[in-house]
Short mmCIF file of N, CA and C in Angstrom, two decimals:
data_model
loop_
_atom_site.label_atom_id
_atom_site.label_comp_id
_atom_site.label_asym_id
_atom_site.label_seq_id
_atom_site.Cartn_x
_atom_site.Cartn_y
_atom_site.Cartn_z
N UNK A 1 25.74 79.53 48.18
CA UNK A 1 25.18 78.31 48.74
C UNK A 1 23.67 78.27 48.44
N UNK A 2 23.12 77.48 47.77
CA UNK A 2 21.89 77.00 47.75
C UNK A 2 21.17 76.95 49.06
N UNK A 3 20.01 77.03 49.35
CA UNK A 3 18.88 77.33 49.73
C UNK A 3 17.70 76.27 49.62
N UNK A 4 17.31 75.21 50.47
CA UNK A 4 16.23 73.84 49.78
C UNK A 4 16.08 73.22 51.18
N UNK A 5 15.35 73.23 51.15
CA UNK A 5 13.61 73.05 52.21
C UNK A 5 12.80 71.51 51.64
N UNK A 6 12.59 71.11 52.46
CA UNK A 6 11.40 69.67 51.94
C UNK A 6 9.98 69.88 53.03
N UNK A 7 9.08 70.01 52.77
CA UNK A 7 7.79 69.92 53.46
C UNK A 7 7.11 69.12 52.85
N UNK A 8 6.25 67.99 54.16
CA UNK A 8 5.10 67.37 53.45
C UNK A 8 4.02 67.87 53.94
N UNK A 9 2.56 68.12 53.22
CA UNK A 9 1.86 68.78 53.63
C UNK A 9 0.45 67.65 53.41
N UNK A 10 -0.26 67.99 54.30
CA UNK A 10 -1.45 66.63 53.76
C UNK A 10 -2.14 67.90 53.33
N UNK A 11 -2.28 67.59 52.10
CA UNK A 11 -3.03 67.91 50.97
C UNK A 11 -2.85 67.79 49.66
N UNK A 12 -3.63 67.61 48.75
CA UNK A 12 -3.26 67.69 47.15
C UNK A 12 -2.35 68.66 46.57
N UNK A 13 -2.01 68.08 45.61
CA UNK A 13 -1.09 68.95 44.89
C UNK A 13 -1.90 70.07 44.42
N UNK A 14 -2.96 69.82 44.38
CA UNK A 14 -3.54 71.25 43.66
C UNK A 14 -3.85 72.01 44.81
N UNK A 15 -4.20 71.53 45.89
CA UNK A 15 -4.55 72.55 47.05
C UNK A 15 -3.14 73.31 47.05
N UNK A 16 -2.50 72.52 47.26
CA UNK A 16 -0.72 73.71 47.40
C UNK A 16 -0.56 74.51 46.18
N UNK A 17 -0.72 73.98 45.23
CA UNK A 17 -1.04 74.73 44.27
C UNK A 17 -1.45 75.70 44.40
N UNK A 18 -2.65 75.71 44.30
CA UNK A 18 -3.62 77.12 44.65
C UNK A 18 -3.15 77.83 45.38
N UNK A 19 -2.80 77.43 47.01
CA UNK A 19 -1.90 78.22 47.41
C UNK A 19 -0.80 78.86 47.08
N UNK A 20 0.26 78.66 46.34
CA UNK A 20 1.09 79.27 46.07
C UNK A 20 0.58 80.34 44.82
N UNK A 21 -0.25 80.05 44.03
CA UNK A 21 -0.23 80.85 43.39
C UNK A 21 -1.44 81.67 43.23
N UNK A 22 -2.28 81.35 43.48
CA UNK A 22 -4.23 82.03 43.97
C UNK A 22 -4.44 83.25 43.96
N UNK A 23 -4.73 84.63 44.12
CA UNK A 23 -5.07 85.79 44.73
C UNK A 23 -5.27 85.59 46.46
N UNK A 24 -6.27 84.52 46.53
CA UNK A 24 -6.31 84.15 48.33
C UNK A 24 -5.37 83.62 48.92
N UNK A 25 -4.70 82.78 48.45
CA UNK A 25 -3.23 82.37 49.09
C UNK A 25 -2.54 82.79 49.12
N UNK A 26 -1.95 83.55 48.32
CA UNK A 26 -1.07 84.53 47.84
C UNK A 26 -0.88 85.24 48.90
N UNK A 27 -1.90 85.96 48.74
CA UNK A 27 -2.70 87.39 49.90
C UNK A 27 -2.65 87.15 51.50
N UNK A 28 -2.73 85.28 51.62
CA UNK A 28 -2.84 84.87 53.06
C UNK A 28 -1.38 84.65 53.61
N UNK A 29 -0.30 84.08 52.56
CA UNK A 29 0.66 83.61 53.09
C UNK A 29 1.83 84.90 52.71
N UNK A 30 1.67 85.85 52.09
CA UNK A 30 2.72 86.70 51.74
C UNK A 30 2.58 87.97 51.87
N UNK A 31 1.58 88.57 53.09
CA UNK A 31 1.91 89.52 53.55
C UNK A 31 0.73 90.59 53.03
N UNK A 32 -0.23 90.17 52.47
CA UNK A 32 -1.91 90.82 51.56
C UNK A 32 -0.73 91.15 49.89
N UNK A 33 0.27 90.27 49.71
CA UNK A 33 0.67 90.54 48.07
C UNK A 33 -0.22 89.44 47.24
N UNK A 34 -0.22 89.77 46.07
CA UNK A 34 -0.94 89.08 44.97
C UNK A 34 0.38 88.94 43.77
N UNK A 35 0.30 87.64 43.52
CA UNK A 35 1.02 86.98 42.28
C UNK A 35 0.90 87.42 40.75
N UNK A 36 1.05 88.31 40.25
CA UNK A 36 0.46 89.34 38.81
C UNK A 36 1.44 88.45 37.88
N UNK A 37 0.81 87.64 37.13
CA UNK A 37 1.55 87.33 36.02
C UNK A 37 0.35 86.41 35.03
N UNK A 38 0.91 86.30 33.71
CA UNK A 38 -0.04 85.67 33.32
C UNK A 38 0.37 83.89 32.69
N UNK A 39 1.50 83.57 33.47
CA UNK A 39 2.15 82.16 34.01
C UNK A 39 2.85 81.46 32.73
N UNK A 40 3.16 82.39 31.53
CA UNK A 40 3.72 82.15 30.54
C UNK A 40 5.51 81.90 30.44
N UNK A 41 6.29 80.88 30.05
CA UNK A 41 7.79 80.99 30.54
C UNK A 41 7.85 81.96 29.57
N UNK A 42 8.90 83.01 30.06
CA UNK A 42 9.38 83.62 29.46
C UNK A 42 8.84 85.22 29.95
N UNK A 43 7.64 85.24 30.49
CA UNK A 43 6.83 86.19 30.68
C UNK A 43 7.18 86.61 32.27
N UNK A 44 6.90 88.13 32.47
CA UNK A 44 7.35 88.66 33.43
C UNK A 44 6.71 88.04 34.74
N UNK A 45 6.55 88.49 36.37
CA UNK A 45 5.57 88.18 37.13
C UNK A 45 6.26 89.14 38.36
N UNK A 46 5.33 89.59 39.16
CA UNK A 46 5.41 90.36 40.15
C UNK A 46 4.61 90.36 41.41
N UNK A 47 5.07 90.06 42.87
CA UNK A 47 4.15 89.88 43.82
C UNK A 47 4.22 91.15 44.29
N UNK A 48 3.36 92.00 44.08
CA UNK A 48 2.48 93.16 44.65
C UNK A 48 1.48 93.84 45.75
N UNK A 49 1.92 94.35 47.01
CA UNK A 49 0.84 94.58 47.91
C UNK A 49 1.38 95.09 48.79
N UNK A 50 0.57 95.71 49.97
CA UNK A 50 1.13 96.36 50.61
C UNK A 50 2.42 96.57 51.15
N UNK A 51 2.99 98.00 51.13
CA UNK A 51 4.73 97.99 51.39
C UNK A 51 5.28 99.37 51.51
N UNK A 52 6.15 99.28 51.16
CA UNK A 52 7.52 100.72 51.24
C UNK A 52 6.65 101.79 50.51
N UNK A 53 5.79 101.78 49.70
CA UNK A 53 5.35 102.47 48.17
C UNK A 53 4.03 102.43 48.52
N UNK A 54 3.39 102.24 49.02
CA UNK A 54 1.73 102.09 49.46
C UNK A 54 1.32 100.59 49.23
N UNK A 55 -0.30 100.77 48.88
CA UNK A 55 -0.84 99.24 48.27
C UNK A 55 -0.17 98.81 46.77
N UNK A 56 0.54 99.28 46.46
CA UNK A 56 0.78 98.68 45.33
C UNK A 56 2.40 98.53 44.63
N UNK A 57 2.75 98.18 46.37
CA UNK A 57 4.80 97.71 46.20
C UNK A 57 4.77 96.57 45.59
N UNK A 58 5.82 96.51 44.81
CA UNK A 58 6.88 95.61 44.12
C UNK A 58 8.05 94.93 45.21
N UNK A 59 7.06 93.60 45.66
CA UNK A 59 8.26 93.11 46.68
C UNK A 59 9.26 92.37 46.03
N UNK A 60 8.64 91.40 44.86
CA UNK A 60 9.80 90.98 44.35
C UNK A 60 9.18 90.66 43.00
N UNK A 61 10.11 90.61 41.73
CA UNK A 61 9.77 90.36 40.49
C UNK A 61 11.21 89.63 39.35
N UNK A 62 10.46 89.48 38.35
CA UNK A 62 11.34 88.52 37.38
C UNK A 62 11.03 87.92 36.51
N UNK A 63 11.04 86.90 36.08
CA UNK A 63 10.75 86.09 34.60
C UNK A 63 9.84 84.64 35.32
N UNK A 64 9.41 84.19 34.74
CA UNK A 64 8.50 82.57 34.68
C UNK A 64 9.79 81.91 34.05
N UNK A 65 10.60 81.00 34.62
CA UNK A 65 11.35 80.21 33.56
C UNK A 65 10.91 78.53 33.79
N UNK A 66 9.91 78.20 34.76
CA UNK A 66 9.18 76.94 34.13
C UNK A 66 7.73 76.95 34.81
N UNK A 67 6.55 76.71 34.61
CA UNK A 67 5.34 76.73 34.92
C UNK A 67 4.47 75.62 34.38
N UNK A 68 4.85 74.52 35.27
CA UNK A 68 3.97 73.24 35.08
C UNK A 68 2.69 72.95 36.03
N UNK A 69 1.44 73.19 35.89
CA UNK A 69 0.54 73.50 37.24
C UNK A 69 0.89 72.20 38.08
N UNK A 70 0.58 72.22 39.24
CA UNK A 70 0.69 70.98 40.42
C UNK A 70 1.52 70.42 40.37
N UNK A 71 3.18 70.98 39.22
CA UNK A 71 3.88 70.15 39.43
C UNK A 71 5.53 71.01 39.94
N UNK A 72 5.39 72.06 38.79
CA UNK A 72 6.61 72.70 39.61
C UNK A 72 6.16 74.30 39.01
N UNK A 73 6.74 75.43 39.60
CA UNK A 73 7.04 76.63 39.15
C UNK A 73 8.27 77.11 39.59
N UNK A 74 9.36 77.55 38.69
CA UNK A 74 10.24 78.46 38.51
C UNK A 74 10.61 80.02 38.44
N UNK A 75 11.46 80.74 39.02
CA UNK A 75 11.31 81.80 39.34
C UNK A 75 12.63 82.03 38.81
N UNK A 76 12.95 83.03 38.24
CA UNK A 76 14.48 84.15 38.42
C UNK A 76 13.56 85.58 39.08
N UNK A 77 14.19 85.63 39.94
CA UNK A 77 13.66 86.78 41.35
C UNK A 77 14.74 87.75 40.71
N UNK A 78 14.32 88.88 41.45
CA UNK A 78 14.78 90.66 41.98
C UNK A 78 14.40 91.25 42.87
N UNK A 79 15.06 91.75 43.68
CA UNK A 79 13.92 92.26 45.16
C UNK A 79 13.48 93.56 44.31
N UNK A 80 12.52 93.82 44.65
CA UNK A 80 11.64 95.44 44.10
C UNK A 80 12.76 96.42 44.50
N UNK A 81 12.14 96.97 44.03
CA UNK A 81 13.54 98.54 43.50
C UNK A 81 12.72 99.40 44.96
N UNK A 82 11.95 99.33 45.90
CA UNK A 82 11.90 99.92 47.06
C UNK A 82 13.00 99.60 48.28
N UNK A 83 13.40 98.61 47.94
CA UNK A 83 14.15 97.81 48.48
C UNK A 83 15.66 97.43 48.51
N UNK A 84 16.55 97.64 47.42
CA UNK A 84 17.76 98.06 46.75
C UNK A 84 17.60 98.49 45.72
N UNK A 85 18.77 99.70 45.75
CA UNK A 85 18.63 100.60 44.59
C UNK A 85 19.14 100.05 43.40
N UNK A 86 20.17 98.95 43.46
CA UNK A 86 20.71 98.01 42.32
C UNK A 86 19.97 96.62 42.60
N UNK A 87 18.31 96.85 42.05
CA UNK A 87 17.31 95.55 42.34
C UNK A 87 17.71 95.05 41.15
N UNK A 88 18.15 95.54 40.33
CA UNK A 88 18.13 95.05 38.55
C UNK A 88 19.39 93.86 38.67
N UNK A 89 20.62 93.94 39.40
CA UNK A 89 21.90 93.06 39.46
C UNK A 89 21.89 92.01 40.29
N UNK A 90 21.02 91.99 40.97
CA UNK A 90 20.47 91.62 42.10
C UNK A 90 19.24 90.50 41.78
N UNK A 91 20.03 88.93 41.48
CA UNK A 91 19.23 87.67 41.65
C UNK A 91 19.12 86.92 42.09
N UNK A 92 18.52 85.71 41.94
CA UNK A 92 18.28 84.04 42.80
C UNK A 92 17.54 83.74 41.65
N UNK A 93 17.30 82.69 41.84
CA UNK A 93 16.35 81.66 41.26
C UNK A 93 15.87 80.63 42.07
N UNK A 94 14.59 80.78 41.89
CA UNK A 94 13.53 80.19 43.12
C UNK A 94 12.79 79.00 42.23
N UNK A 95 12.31 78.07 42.89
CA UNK A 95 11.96 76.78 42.45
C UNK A 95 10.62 76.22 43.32
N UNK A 96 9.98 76.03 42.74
CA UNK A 96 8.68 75.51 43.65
C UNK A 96 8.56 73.64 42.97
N UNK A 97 8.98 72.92 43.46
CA UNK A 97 8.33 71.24 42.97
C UNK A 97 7.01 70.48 43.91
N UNK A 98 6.65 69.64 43.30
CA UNK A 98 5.51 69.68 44.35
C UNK A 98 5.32 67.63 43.43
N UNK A 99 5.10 66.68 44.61
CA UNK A 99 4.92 65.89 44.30
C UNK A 99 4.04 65.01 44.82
N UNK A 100 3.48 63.95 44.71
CA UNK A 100 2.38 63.03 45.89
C UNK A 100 3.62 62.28 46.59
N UNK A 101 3.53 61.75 47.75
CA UNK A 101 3.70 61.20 48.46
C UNK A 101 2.47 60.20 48.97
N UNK A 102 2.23 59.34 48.92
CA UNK A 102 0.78 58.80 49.68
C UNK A 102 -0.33 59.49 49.68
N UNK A 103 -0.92 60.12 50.81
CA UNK A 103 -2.29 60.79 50.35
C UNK A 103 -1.65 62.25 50.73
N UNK A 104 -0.29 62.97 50.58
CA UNK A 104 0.15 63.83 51.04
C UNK A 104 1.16 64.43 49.98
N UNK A 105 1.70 65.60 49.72
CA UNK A 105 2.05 66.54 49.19
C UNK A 105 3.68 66.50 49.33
N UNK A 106 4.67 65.98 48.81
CA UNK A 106 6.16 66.93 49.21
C UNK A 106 6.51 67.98 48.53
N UNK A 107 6.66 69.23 49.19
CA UNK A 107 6.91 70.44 48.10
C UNK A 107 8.64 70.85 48.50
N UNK A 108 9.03 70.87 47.50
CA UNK A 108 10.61 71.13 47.54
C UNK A 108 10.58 72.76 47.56
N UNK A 109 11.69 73.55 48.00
CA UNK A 109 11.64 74.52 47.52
C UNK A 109 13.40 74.46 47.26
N UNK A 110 13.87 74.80 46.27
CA UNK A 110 15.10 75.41 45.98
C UNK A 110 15.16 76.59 45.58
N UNK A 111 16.64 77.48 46.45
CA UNK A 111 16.25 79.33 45.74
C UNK A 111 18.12 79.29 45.57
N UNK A 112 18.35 79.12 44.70
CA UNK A 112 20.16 79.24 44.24
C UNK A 112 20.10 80.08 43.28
N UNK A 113 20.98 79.80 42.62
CA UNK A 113 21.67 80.87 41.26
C UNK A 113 21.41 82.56 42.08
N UNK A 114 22.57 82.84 43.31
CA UNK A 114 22.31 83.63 43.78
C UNK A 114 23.58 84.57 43.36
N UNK A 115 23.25 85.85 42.63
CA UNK A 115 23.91 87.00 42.41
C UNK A 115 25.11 87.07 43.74
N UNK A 116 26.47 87.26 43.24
CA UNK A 116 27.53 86.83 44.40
C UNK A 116 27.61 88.28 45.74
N UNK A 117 27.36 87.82 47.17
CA UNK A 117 27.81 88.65 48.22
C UNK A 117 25.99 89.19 47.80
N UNK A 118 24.67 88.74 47.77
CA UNK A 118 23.91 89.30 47.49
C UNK A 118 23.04 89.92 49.01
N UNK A 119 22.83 90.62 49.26
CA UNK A 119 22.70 91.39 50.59
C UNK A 119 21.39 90.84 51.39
N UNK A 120 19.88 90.24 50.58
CA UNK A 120 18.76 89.69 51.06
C UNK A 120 19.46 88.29 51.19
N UNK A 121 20.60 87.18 51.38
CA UNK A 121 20.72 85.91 51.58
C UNK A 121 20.37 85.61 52.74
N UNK A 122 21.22 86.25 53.58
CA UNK A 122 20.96 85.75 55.12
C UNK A 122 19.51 86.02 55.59
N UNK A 123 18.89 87.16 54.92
CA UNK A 123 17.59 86.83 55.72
C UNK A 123 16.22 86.54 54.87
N UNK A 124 16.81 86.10 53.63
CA UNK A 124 15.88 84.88 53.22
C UNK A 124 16.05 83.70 53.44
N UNK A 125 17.21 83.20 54.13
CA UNK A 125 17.09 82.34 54.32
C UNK A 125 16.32 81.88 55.40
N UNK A 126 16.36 82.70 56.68
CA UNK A 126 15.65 82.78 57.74
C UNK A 126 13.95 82.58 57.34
N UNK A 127 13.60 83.58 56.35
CA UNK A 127 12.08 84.27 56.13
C UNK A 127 11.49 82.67 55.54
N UNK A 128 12.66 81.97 54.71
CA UNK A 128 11.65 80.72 53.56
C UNK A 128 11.25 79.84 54.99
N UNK A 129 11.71 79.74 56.04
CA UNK A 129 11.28 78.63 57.06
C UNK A 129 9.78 79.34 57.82
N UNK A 130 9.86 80.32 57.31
CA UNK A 130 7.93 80.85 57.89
C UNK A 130 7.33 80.83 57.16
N UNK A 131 7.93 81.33 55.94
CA UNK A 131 6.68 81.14 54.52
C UNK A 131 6.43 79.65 54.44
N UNK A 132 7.11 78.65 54.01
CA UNK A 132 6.89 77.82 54.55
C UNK A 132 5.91 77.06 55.48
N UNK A 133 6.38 77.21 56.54
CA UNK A 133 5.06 76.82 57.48
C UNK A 133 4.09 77.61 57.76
N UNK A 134 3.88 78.47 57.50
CA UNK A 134 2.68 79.34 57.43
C UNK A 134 2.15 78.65 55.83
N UNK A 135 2.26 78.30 54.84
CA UNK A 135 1.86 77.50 53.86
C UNK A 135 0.92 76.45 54.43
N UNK A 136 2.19 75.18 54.88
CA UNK A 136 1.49 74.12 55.46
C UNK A 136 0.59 73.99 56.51
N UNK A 137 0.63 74.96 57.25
CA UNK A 137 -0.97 75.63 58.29
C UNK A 137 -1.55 76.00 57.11
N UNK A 138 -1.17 77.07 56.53
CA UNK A 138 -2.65 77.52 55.45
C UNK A 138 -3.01 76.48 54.82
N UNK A 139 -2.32 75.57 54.10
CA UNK A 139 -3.07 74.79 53.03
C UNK A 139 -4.31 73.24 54.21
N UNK A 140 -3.75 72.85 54.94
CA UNK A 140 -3.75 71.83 56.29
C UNK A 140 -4.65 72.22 56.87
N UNK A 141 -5.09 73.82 57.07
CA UNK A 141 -6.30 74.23 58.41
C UNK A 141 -6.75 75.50 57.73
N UNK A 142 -6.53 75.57 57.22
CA UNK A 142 -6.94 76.77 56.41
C UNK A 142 -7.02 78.63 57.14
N UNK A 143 -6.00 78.29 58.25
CA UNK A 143 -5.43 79.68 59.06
C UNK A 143 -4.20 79.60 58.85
N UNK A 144 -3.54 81.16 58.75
CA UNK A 144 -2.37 81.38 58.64
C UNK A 144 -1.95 81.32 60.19
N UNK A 145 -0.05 81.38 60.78
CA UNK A 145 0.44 82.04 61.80
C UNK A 145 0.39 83.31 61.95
N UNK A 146 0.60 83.35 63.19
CA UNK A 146 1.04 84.86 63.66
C UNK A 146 1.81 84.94 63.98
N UNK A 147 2.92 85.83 63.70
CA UNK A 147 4.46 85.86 63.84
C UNK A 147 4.28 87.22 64.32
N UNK A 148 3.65 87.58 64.95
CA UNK A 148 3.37 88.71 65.23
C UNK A 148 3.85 90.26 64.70
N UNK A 149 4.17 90.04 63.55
CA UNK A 149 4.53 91.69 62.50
C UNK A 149 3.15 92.73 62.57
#
């Protein structure tokens, strides 16, 4: 079963932008990880930062399969190999769209093409409704939540 979220956020497409993909946004909304890739399709990418492994876990990684700035980014995901020992069989495909609405932002998220009986479903599905709004606070007021972890 697919996975797809709609948020409108008052802000530009490039402010969400930035957020999703920045060193500071990155860092604010995903836990102090940073986005390592160099945004090429086809080319690898890895969000990296504190975790299971020290400062420098592999929470999740995969390929660029579309990278249009302010308009959409594409993901084929793997959870980091700290995390399941068969991270390599183990996919989704994640979708970032991002469009104007009036003077406001709709960002889609779709995460399907999910590897069958895959063991992170149920509680990503839970996790995308905080990343999420912890986004639209970050990008909107420029503070994250506290979910208290």
């Amino acid at each position: 079963m697919d996975l797809r979220y709609e948020f409108y956020i008052n802000a530009t497409r490039e402010d969400v932008w930035h957020a999703l993909i920045s060193t500071e946004g990155t860092k604010a909304l995903l836990f102090g990880s940073v986005l390592k890739s160099d945004f090429n399709v086809g080319d690898s990418y890895a969000y990296v930062g504190p975790g299971n492994e020290g400062e420098d876990t592999v929470h999740v990684y995969g390929t660029i399969l579309a990278y249009e700035p302010n308009v959409q980014l594409s993901l084929l995901e793997h959870p980091g190999p700290s995390y399941r020992e068969n991270h390599e069989e183990l996919q989704s495909r994640i979708t970032f769209m991002l469009e104007t609405v009036g003077q406001c932002t709709k960002l889609t998220l779709i995460n399907d093409q999910w590897t069958e009986n895959h063991p992170s479903r149920e509680s990503t599905e839970k996790s995308w409704w905080m990343i999420l709004s912890n986004l639209k606070t970050y990008v909107e007021t420029g503070k994250t939540l506290d979910f208290g972890w």
